[in-house]
Amino acid sequence: MKKQGISALLVLLLLLLIPATASADVIYPAPGELVVGVEVDHLLATLDPEGSFWTDPSLLPEGLYVDTVESEDGIQVYLRGVPTKPGSYDLVFNYSGTDSICTINVIEQNVPEPTLQSVSVETLPEKTEYEAGDVLDPTGLGIRVELSNGESYVVTEGFALYPTRLEDAGTRSIEVNYEGLLCYFQVEVAEPPEVIEGIGVLSLPVKVVYDVGDVLDASGLGIRVYTNKGTRDAYTDLLCLPTVLDTPGQQVITVYYGEKTCTFTVQVLEEEAPAGIAVYRLPDKLDYHLGEQLDTSGLVLVETSSQDNPRYLDQGYLCAPSQLEELGQQEITVTVGELQCSYYVTVRPDAPAAPAQQPEKNEPASVPVVPSAPTVLPEPELIPDRTGGEAAQSGRLLAVVIVGAALLALLVLAGYLLFINREERRYFTDSVKDLFRRR
């Protein structure tokens, strides 16, 4: 019984001694997951001043080391450094003769991607001056891009510009859009120079009809000028060719204004020349005796030109034959220059009665007279038909007058009887019937 009590007392004393010894060493939790690039300063254990620590350095992750620091509390063991390589490591730490296994995981740093913060114009384009209507040239434009992590870089492409066509003059602001972020720069736009795109005739000259050889008169000519800025009218600085009109008919005139041309036409009349002659009025004398000299007094010709303009001639012509030696109807040829016409006279066989003494004529009828200027007669009558002689014509005219008067008298009498005096009409009818009964 006494031996059992002693044994129990020894066991109790041993139990009291063991915790006292163990409390001298404090082991801290393992650092857990470490991040590449993040500094580590982790307390592994605090040992009794009489304690010891040991580990295999080759098993430590790259960039980490074990550091011991002595203090009043004992020996402090630290895991320090910056891990550089991810991986899983099983470390063995020996604290005062006791091994402890510590697993350490080194992972990659989970750094979010940087985002765009702002953009700005780094360098302006090479061309910043334009004319209205030009297209924007971005050559040389550089844009600085700022990131959320503080970094920045310059881009020269990948952005959108607005506007790209510069329509209005003045200072224009150009918008630069890079992935939704905006910045701006300015260019100067000048008014464009006038460019003539075409011309057309607006008003014709006052004079558009000419004779061959005339010089063109462009007074009154106007053109409409079509430009890149609209239209305007011009009446000066117009060059027209040709200036001398020597081609009969419709002649095309070309108008030059700057480097543009348009055309219009004028009428160039042919040079007027005699085209034909005809007898307009017969001579006063158309009946002759054999051997008489021709008398052209009263003869009037009508001359037509190449432009159908008539003129009347009472002189300046030549008639042949001048002496009438053929019986019956004899043709008289009238010549003016290279033109001819004719008419007829009647030649009788009986000799003419002795004519009264008349003063001699200075010139025979056959001798042509050179006119100083043609005589234009005011609206002469049409050519009378005198081929049968004046006596025959007078007789026919008298017979026509008599017959016409008789017919007119009968018509008046018939109208009087039918519409005016019914009693006399009845009496006249009865008389006619009685006359037929008697027969």
Short mmCIF file of C-alpha atoms in Angstrom, two decimals:
data_model
loop_
_atom_site.label_atom_id
_atom_site.label_comp_id
_atom_site.label_asym_id
_atom_site.label_seq_id
_atom_site.Cartn_x
_atom_site.Cartn_y
_atom_site.Cartn_z
CA MET A 1 0.00 0.00 0.00
CA LYS A 2 2.83 2.32 0.92
CA LYS A 3 4.57 1.50 -2.45
CA GLN A 4 1.48 2.38 -4.49
CA GLY A 5 1.22 5.80 -2.85
CA ILE A 6 4.82 6.58 -3.62
CA SER A 7 4.34 5.64 -7.30
CA ALA A 8 1.27 7.87 -7.60
CA LEU A 9 3.14 10.74 -6.06
CA LEU A 10 6.00 10.35 -8.57
CA VAL A 11 3.57 10.28 -11.52
CA LEU A 12 1.84 13.44 -10.28
CA LEU A 13 5.20 15.19 -9.91
CA LEU A 14 6.17 14.18 -13.47
CA LEU A 15 2.93 15.57 -14.81
CA LEU A 16 3.57 18.84 -13.06
CA LEU A 17 7.07 19.07 -14.48
CA ILE A 18 6.15 18.39 -18.12
CA PRO A 19 3.75 21.36 -18.66
CA ALA A 20 6.22 23.67 -16.96
CA THR A 21 8.91 22.68 -19.44
CA ALA A 22 6.57 22.88 -22.50
CA SER A 23 5.30 26.34 -21.64
CA ALA A 24 8.76 27.69 -22.16
CA ASP A 25 8.40 27.27 -26.07
CA VAL A 26 5.52 28.96 -27.97
CA ILE A 27 4.84 27.82 -31.54
CA TYR A 28 2.82 30.25 -33.77
CA PRO A 29 0.61 29.21 -36.70
CA ALA A 30 2.14 28.78 -40.14
CA PRO A 31 1.92 31.83 -42.43
CA GLY A 32 -0.53 30.06 -44.80
CA GLU A 33 -0.61 31.35 -48.43
CA LEU A 34 2.07 33.78 -49.46
CA VAL A 35 1.83 36.01 -52.58
CA VAL A 36 4.63 36.43 -55.08
CA GLY A 37 6.11 39.88 -54.77
CA VAL A 38 4.52 40.62 -51.39
CA GLU A 39 6.94 41.06 -48.44
CA VAL A 40 6.70 38.46 -45.62
CA ASP A 41 7.51 39.16 -41.92
CA HIS A 42 5.89 36.28 -40.03
CA LEU A 43 6.68 35.18 -36.40
CA LEU A 44 7.07 31.40 -36.37
CA ALA A 45 7.93 30.73 -32.68
CA THR A 46 9.16 32.14 -29.39
CA LEU A 47 11.64 29.83 -27.66
CA ASP A 48 13.01 29.60 -24.15
CA PRO A 49 16.37 31.33 -23.90
CA GLU A 50 17.90 27.91 -23.48
CA GLY A 51 16.03 26.58 -26.48
CA SER A 52 17.30 25.95 -30.05
CA PHE A 53 16.02 26.27 -33.58
CA TRP A 54 17.06 24.64 -36.82
CA THR A 55 15.71 24.26 -40.39
CA ASP A 56 16.99 23.25 -43.83
CA PRO A 57 17.46 26.52 -45.83
CA SER A 58 17.29 24.64 -49.15
CA LEU A 59 13.64 23.83 -48.49
CA LEU A 60 12.64 27.48 -48.11
CA PRO A 61 10.78 29.19 -51.02
CA GLU A 62 12.95 31.42 -53.20
CA GLY A 63 13.28 34.86 -51.71
CA LEU A 64 12.49 33.78 -48.09
CA TYR A 65 14.83 33.23 -45.13
CA VAL A 66 14.62 32.47 -41.36
CA ASP A 67 15.72 35.16 -38.94
CA THR A 68 16.16 34.76 -35.15
CA VAL A 69 16.07 37.62 -32.71
CA GLU A 70 17.02 37.33 -28.99
CA SER A 71 15.04 39.33 -26.46
CA GLU A 72 14.13 39.25 -22.76
CA ASP A 73 11.25 36.96 -23.60
CA GLY A 74 13.49 34.44 -25.31
CA ILE A 75 14.44 33.65 -28.85
CA GLN A 76 11.95 34.85 -31.56
CA VAL A 77 12.01 33.02 -34.87
CA TYR A 78 10.79 34.98 -37.98
CA LEU A 79 10.12 33.95 -41.61
CA ARG A 80 11.06 36.96 -43.74
CA GLY A 81 11.69 38.06 -47.34
CA VAL A 82 9.74 38.44 -50.62
CA PRO A 83 8.75 35.24 -52.42
CA THR A 84 9.55 35.27 -56.10
CA LYS A 85 8.33 31.90 -57.31
CA PRO A 86 4.95 30.30 -56.79
CA GLY A 87 4.67 26.75 -55.47
CA SER A 88 3.88 24.53 -52.46
CA TYR A 89 6.62 23.91 -49.89
CA ASP A 90 6.77 21.51 -46.83
CA LEU A 91 9.23 22.97 -44.32
CA VAL A 92 10.66 21.15 -41.26
CA PHE A 93 11.40 23.36 -38.28
CA ASN A 94 13.20 21.91 -35.27
CA TYR A 95 12.40 23.71 -32.06
CA SER A 96 14.65 22.60 -29.16
CA GLY A 97 14.91 19.10 -30.56
CA THR A 98 11.24 18.81 -31.62
CA ASP A 99 10.41 18.76 -35.40
CA SER A 100 7.39 20.58 -36.74
CA ILE A 101 6.23 20.35 -40.37
CA CYS A 102 4.91 23.62 -41.83
CA THR A 103 3.30 23.74 -45.32
CA ILE A 104 3.61 27.04 -47.18
CA ASN A 105 1.83 27.88 -50.48
CA VAL A 106 3.24 30.70 -52.59
CA ILE A 107 0.73 31.98 -55.16
CA GLU A 108 0.83 34.52 -58.02
CA GLN A 109 -0.24 38.02 -57.14
CA ASN A 110 -3.85 38.58 -58.31
CA VAL A 111 -3.40 42.09 -59.73
CA PRO A 112 -6.40 43.49 -61.73
CA GLU A 113 -5.74 44.69 -65.28
CA PRO A 114 -5.19 48.46 -65.41
CA THR A 115 -7.99 50.48 -67.00
CA LEU A 116 -7.94 53.58 -69.20
CA GLN A 117 -8.25 56.72 -67.20
CA SER A 118 -7.88 59.58 -69.71
CA VAL A 119 -6.52 60.61 -73.12
CA SER A 120 -4.89 63.83 -74.26
CA VAL A 121 -3.27 65.21 -77.41
CA GLU A 122 0.46 64.57 -77.25
CA THR A 123 1.43 65.88 -80.71
CA LEU A 124 -0.69 67.81 -83.23
CA PRO A 125 -1.07 66.63 -86.85
CA GLU A 126 1.41 67.93 -89.37
CA LYS A 127 -1.37 69.78 -91.21
CA THR A 128 -3.62 72.12 -89.25
CA GLU A 129 -4.63 74.61 -91.98
CA TYR A 130 -7.25 73.69 -94.59
CA GLU A 131 -9.64 75.10 -97.16
CA ALA A 132 -13.37 74.52 -96.90
CA GLY A 133 -14.24 71.17 -98.43
CA ASP A 134 -10.88 69.54 -97.65
CA VAL A 135 -10.57 66.17 -95.91
CA LEU A 136 -8.83 66.04 -92.52
CA ASP A 137 -5.31 64.57 -92.57
CA PRO A 138 -4.34 63.00 -89.17
CA THR A 139 -0.73 62.30 -90.13
CA GLY A 140 1.50 63.04 -87.13
CA LEU A 141 -1.27 63.06 -84.52
CA GLY A 142 -0.23 61.40 -81.24
CA ILE A 143 -2.54 60.63 -78.28
CA ARG A 144 -1.26 59.95 -74.75
CA VAL A 145 -3.26 57.31 -72.86
CA GLU A 146 -3.23 57.34 -69.03
CA LEU A 147 -3.90 53.99 -67.16
CA SER A 148 -5.37 53.36 -63.72
CA ASN A 149 -2.07 51.97 -62.48
CA GLY A 150 -0.31 55.22 -63.27
CA GLU A 151 1.29 54.01 -66.46
CA SER A 152 0.82 55.84 -69.79
CA TYR A 153 1.71 55.38 -73.44
CA VAL A 154 1.27 57.23 -76.79
CA VAL A 155 -0.77 55.89 -79.70
CA THR A 156 -0.81 57.17 -83.30
CA GLU A 157 -3.65 55.04 -84.60
CA GLY A 158 -6.75 53.24 -83.43
CA PHE A 159 -8.72 56.42 -82.71
CA ALA A 160 -11.69 57.98 -84.54
CA LEU A 161 -11.83 61.63 -85.67
CA TYR A 162 -14.86 63.87 -86.25
CA PRO A 163 -15.48 65.69 -88.51
CA THR A 164 -13.30 64.30 -91.27
CA ARG A 165 -14.58 66.66 -94.03
CA LEU A 166 -14.15 70.35 -93.21
CA GLU A 167 -17.12 72.12 -94.79
CA ASP A 168 -17.30 75.42 -92.89
CA ALA A 169 -14.64 78.10 -92.76
CA GLY A 170 -13.20 79.27 -89.43
CA THR A 171 -11.61 77.60 -86.39
CA ARG A 172 -12.91 74.03 -86.15
CA SER A 173 -12.59 71.72 -83.13
CA ILE A 174 -11.72 68.13 -84.03
CA GLU A 175 -12.92 65.38 -81.67
CA VAL A 176 -10.61 62.41 -80.99
CA ASN A 177 -12.31 59.26 -79.65
CA TYR A 178 -10.05 56.53 -78.24
CA GLU A 179 -12.03 53.60 -76.81
CA GLY A 180 -14.74 55.93 -75.57
CA LEU A 181 -12.44 58.56 -74.09
CA LEU A 182 -12.44 61.97 -75.81
CA CYS A 183 -9.94 64.75 -76.36
CA TYR A 184 -9.83 67.63 -78.87
CA PHE A 185 -7.56 69.75 -81.04
CA GLN A 186 -8.25 72.65 -83.39
CA VAL A 187 -7.58 73.40 -87.07
CA GLU A 188 -8.07 76.51 -89.19
CA VAL A 189 -10.38 76.27 -92.24
CA ALA A 190 -10.17 79.02 -94.89
CA GLU A 191 -12.69 79.89 -97.60
CA PRO A 192 -11.85 77.91 -100.78
CA PRO A 193 -10.86 79.80 -103.96
CA GLU A 194 -13.53 80.08 -106.64
CA VAL A 195 -13.39 77.28 -109.20
CA ILE A 196 -15.33 77.78 -112.44
CA GLU A 197 -17.06 74.52 -113.29
CA GLY A 198 -18.93 75.64 -116.43
CA ILE A 199 -20.56 78.54 -118.29
CA GLY A 200 -23.68 79.02 -120.40
CA VAL A 201 -25.21 81.79 -122.53
CA LEU A 202 -27.57 83.93 -120.47
CA SER A 203 -28.49 86.60 -123.06
CA LEU A 204 -27.69 86.81 -126.77
CA PRO A 205 -26.02 89.86 -128.32
CA VAL A 206 -28.30 92.59 -129.62
CA LYS A 207 -27.19 91.89 -133.18
CA VAL A 208 -27.43 88.31 -134.42
CA VAL A 209 -27.90 88.86 -138.21
CA TYR A 210 -24.91 89.85 -140.32
CA ASP A 211 -23.72 90.13 -143.90
CA VAL A 212 -20.74 88.20 -145.15
CA GLY A 213 -17.53 89.92 -144.02
CA ASP A 214 -19.10 91.81 -141.10
CA VAL A 215 -17.31 92.02 -137.74
CA LEU A 216 -19.05 90.41 -134.76
CA ASP A 217 -20.70 92.81 -132.31
CA ALA A 218 -20.98 91.15 -128.86
CA SER A 219 -22.88 94.05 -127.23
CA GLY A 220 -25.53 92.64 -124.90
CA LEU A 221 -23.94 89.21 -124.58
CA GLY A 222 -24.17 87.78 -121.05
CA ILE A 223 -23.20 84.41 -119.60
CA ARG A 224 -24.02 82.49 -116.41
CA VAL A 225 -20.96 81.23 -114.55
CA TYR A 226 -21.29 78.01 -112.51
CA THR A 227 -18.72 77.74 -109.68
CA ASN A 228 -18.05 75.68 -106.57
CA LYS A 229 -19.68 78.53 -104.63
CA GLY A 230 -22.85 78.78 -106.71
CA THR A 231 -23.66 80.86 -109.81
CA ARG A 232 -23.04 84.41 -110.96
CA ASP A 233 -23.59 86.37 -114.17
CA ALA A 234 -20.83 87.95 -116.27
CA TYR A 235 -21.03 90.50 -119.08
CA THR A 236 -17.37 91.52 -119.39
CA ASP A 237 -14.04 89.78 -120.04
CA LEU A 238 -15.74 87.61 -122.66
CA LEU A 239 -13.71 86.53 -125.69
CA CYS A 240 -15.76 85.59 -128.76
CA LEU A 241 -14.33 83.81 -131.81
CA PRO A 242 -14.47 84.15 -134.76
CA THR A 243 -14.76 87.91 -134.96
CA VAL A 244 -14.97 88.18 -138.78
CA LEU A 245 -18.06 86.44 -140.17
CA ASP A 246 -17.17 85.12 -143.61
CA THR A 247 -19.26 81.93 -143.74
CA PRO A 248 -22.84 82.31 -145.03
CA GLY A 249 -25.61 80.60 -143.06
CA GLN A 250 -25.71 79.66 -139.39
CA GLN A 251 -22.29 80.40 -137.90
CA VAL A 252 -21.28 79.14 -134.44
CA ILE A 253 -19.60 81.67 -132.14
CA THR A 254 -17.50 80.30 -129.26
CA VAL A 255 -17.42 82.30 -126.00
CA TYR A 256 -14.29 81.92 -123.83
CA TYR A 257 -14.34 82.79 -120.11
CA GLY A 258 -11.32 81.59 -118.19
CA GLU A 259 -10.77 78.01 -119.27
CA LYS A 260 -14.45 77.33 -119.97
CA THR A 261 -16.40 77.78 -123.23
CA CYS A 262 -19.96 77.92 -124.47
CA THR A 263 -21.47 78.75 -127.89
CA PHE A 264 -24.26 80.61 -129.64
CA THR A 265 -25.14 81.05 -133.33
CA VAL A 266 -25.64 84.05 -135.60
CA GLN A 267 -27.15 84.29 -139.08
CA VAL A 268 -24.73 85.35 -141.81
CA LEU A 269 -26.54 86.41 -144.96
CA GLU A 270 -25.10 85.62 -148.36
CA GLU A 271 -23.89 88.56 -150.45
CA GLU A 272 -26.91 89.81 -152.33
CA ALA A 273 -26.65 89.25 -156.09
CA PRO A 274 -29.18 89.42 -158.96
CA ALA A 275 -30.88 86.07 -159.41
CA GLY A 276 -33.44 86.75 -162.15
CA ILE A 277 -35.46 89.37 -164.05
CA ALA A 278 -39.00 89.48 -165.42
CA VAL A 279 -41.25 91.98 -167.17
CA TYR A 280 -43.29 93.76 -164.55
CA ARG A 281 -45.00 96.32 -166.83
CA LEU A 282 -45.15 96.04 -170.63
CA PRO A 283 -44.13 98.96 -172.85
CA ASP A 284 -46.82 101.44 -173.88
CA LYS A 285 -46.52 100.41 -177.54
CA LEU A 286 -47.05 96.77 -178.51
CA ASP A 287 -48.39 97.16 -182.13
CA TYR A 288 -45.89 97.90 -184.90
CA HIS A 289 -45.69 98.05 -188.70
CA LEU A 290 -43.06 96.13 -190.55
CA GLY A 291 -39.67 97.85 -190.38
CA GLU A 292 -40.47 100.10 -187.43
CA GLN A 293 -38.00 100.77 -184.63
CA LEU A 294 -38.75 99.24 -181.22
CA ASP A 295 -40.09 101.67 -178.60
CA THR A 296 -39.55 100.57 -174.96
CA SER A 297 -41.20 103.54 -173.29
CA GLY A 298 -43.09 102.44 -170.21
CA LEU A 299 -41.26 99.10 -169.89
CA VAL A 300 -40.55 98.18 -166.24
CA LEU A 301 -38.62 95.10 -165.12
CA VAL A 302 -38.57 93.41 -161.71
CA GLU A 303 -35.21 92.06 -160.60
CA THR A 304 -35.03 89.45 -157.79
CA SER A 305 -31.88 88.83 -155.73
CA SER A 306 -30.36 85.80 -154.02
CA GLN A 307 -32.16 86.95 -150.89
CA ASP A 308 -35.52 87.34 -152.65
CA ASN A 309 -35.41 91.12 -152.40
CA PRO A 310 -37.10 92.64 -155.48
CA ARG A 311 -36.22 95.91 -157.17
CA TYR A 312 -37.85 97.58 -160.18
CA LEU A 313 -35.91 98.82 -163.23
CA ASP A 314 -37.20 101.28 -165.80
CA GLN A 315 -33.78 101.74 -167.39
CA GLY A 316 -30.41 100.05 -167.63
CA TYR A 317 -31.60 97.20 -169.83
CA LEU A 318 -30.97 96.22 -173.50
CA CYS A 319 -33.83 95.10 -175.83
CA ALA A 320 -33.34 93.20 -179.10
CA PRO A 321 -34.16 93.27 -181.93
CA SER A 322 -34.31 97.01 -182.16
CA GLN A 323 -35.95 96.94 -185.66
CA LEU A 324 -39.04 94.81 -186.22
CA GLU A 325 -38.77 92.85 -189.51
CA GLU A 326 -40.87 89.71 -188.77
CA LEU A 327 -44.62 89.68 -189.32
CA GLY A 328 -46.95 88.52 -186.59
CA GLN A 329 -45.94 87.95 -183.00
CA GLN A 330 -42.28 88.83 -182.50
CA GLU A 331 -40.31 88.06 -179.34
CA ILE A 332 -38.36 90.89 -177.78
CA THR A 333 -35.41 89.80 -175.59
CA VAL A 334 -34.57 92.02 -172.60
CA THR A 335 -31.05 91.71 -171.14
CA VAL A 336 -29.68 93.04 -167.86
CA GLY A 337 -26.10 91.93 -167.30
CA GLU A 338 -26.19 88.14 -167.64
CA LEU A 339 -29.95 87.87 -167.01
CA GLN A 340 -32.65 87.80 -169.70
CA CYS A 341 -36.42 87.82 -170.09
CA SER A 342 -38.74 88.53 -173.02
CA TYR A 343 -42.12 89.83 -174.14
CA TYR A 344 -44.02 89.88 -177.48
CA VAL A 345 -45.15 92.62 -179.89
CA THR A 346 -47.43 92.46 -182.95
CA VAL A 347 -45.90 93.38 -186.34
CA ARG A 348 -48.38 94.23 -189.18
CA PRO A 349 -47.55 94.18 -192.91
CA ASP A 350 -49.10 97.53 -193.90
CA ALA A 351 -46.83 100.50 -194.08
CA PRO A 352 -47.36 103.11 -191.44
CA ALA A 353 -48.95 106.45 -192.31
CA ALA A 354 -46.63 109.38 -192.74
CA PRO A 355 -45.87 110.43 -189.25
CA ALA A 356 -46.08 114.01 -188.23
CA GLN A 357 -42.80 115.78 -188.14
CA GLN A 358 -41.22 115.04 -184.80
CA PRO A 359 -37.89 116.06 -183.42
CA GLU A 360 -35.22 113.51 -183.98
CA LYS A 361 -34.34 111.28 -181.09
CA ASN A 362 -30.81 111.46 -179.88
CA GLU A 363 -30.65 107.75 -179.02
CA PRO A 364 -32.40 104.74 -180.60
CA ALA A 365 -34.41 102.46 -178.35
CA SER A 366 -31.89 99.70 -178.81
CA VAL A 367 -29.07 101.67 -177.25
CA PRO A 368 -28.79 100.75 -173.55
CA VAL A 369 -28.67 103.44 -170.95
CA VAL A 370 -26.36 102.92 -168.05
CA PRO A 371 -28.32 103.76 -164.89
CA SER A 372 -26.75 105.74 -162.11
CA ALA A 373 -29.11 104.05 -159.65
CA PRO A 374 -32.15 101.82 -160.09
CA THR A 375 -35.54 103.52 -159.87
CA VAL A 376 -37.75 101.90 -157.26
CA LEU A 377 -41.42 102.34 -158.17
CA PRO A 378 -44.09 102.43 -155.48
CA GLU A 379 -46.18 99.28 -155.64
CA PRO A 380 -46.75 99.04 -159.46
CA GLU A 381 -49.63 97.06 -160.91
CA LEU A 382 -49.38 93.52 -162.18
CA ILE A 383 -48.35 92.97 -165.80
CA PRO A 384 -51.34 93.56 -168.14
CA ASP A 385 -51.93 91.13 -171.02
CA ARG A 386 -51.29 93.16 -174.18
CA THR A 387 -50.23 90.44 -176.56
CA GLY A 388 -53.36 90.97 -178.75
CA GLY A 389 -52.89 94.73 -179.12
CA GLU A 390 -54.51 97.64 -177.37
CA ALA A 391 -57.49 97.79 -179.80
CA ALA A 392 -58.36 94.13 -179.29
CA GLN A 393 -58.11 94.50 -175.58
CA SER A 394 -60.37 97.58 -175.58
CA GLY A 395 -63.02 95.75 -177.68
CA ARG A 396 -63.08 92.79 -175.38
CA LEU A 397 -63.37 95.04 -172.35
CA LEU A 398 -66.34 96.91 -173.92
CA ALA A 399 -68.15 93.66 -174.72
CA VAL A 400 -67.69 92.44 -171.17
CA VAL A 401 -69.09 95.71 -169.80
CA ILE A 402 -72.18 95.56 -172.06
CA VAL A 403 -72.98 91.94 -171.20
CA GLY A 404 -72.53 92.62 -167.50
CA ALA A 405 -74.85 95.65 -167.62
CA ALA A 406 -77.59 93.64 -169.39
CA LEU A 407 -77.39 90.85 -166.85
CA LEU A 408 -77.54 93.32 -164.01
CA ALA A 409 -80.65 94.98 -165.49
CA LEU A 410 -82.41 91.61 -165.82
CA LEU A 411 -81.58 90.75 -162.22
CA VAL A 412 -82.93 94.07 -160.96
CA LEU A 413 -86.16 93.63 -162.95
CA ALA A 414 -86.64 90.08 -161.71
CA GLY A 415 -86.10 91.17 -158.11
CA TYR A 416 -88.55 94.01 -158.50
CA LEU A 417 -91.24 91.71 -159.87
CA LEU A 418 -90.71 88.93 -157.34
CA PHE A 419 -90.37 90.88 -154.14
CA ILE A 420 -91.72 94.41 -154.59
CA ASN A 421 -94.69 94.80 -157.01
CA ARG A 422 -96.95 91.74 -156.98
CA GLU A 423 -99.70 93.32 -159.19
CA GLU A 424 -97.29 94.17 -161.98
CA ARG A 425 -95.78 90.70 -161.66
CA ARG A 426 -99.28 89.21 -162.14
CA TYR A 427 -99.93 91.49 -165.12
CA PHE A 428 -96.60 90.57 -166.64
CA THR A 429 -97.34 86.87 -166.20
CA ASP A 430 -100.79 87.16 -167.82
CA SER A 431 -99.32 89.08 -170.74
CA VAL A 432 -96.73 86.40 -171.34
CA LYS A 433 -99.41 83.68 -171.26
CA ASP A 434 -101.64 85.59 -173.66
CA LEU A 435 -98.72 85.97 -176.03
CA PHE A 436 -98.16 82.22 -176.11
CA ARG A 437 -101.88 81.57 -176.68
CA ARG A 438 -101.92 83.76 -179.72
CA ARG A 439 -99.11 81.81 -181.22
#
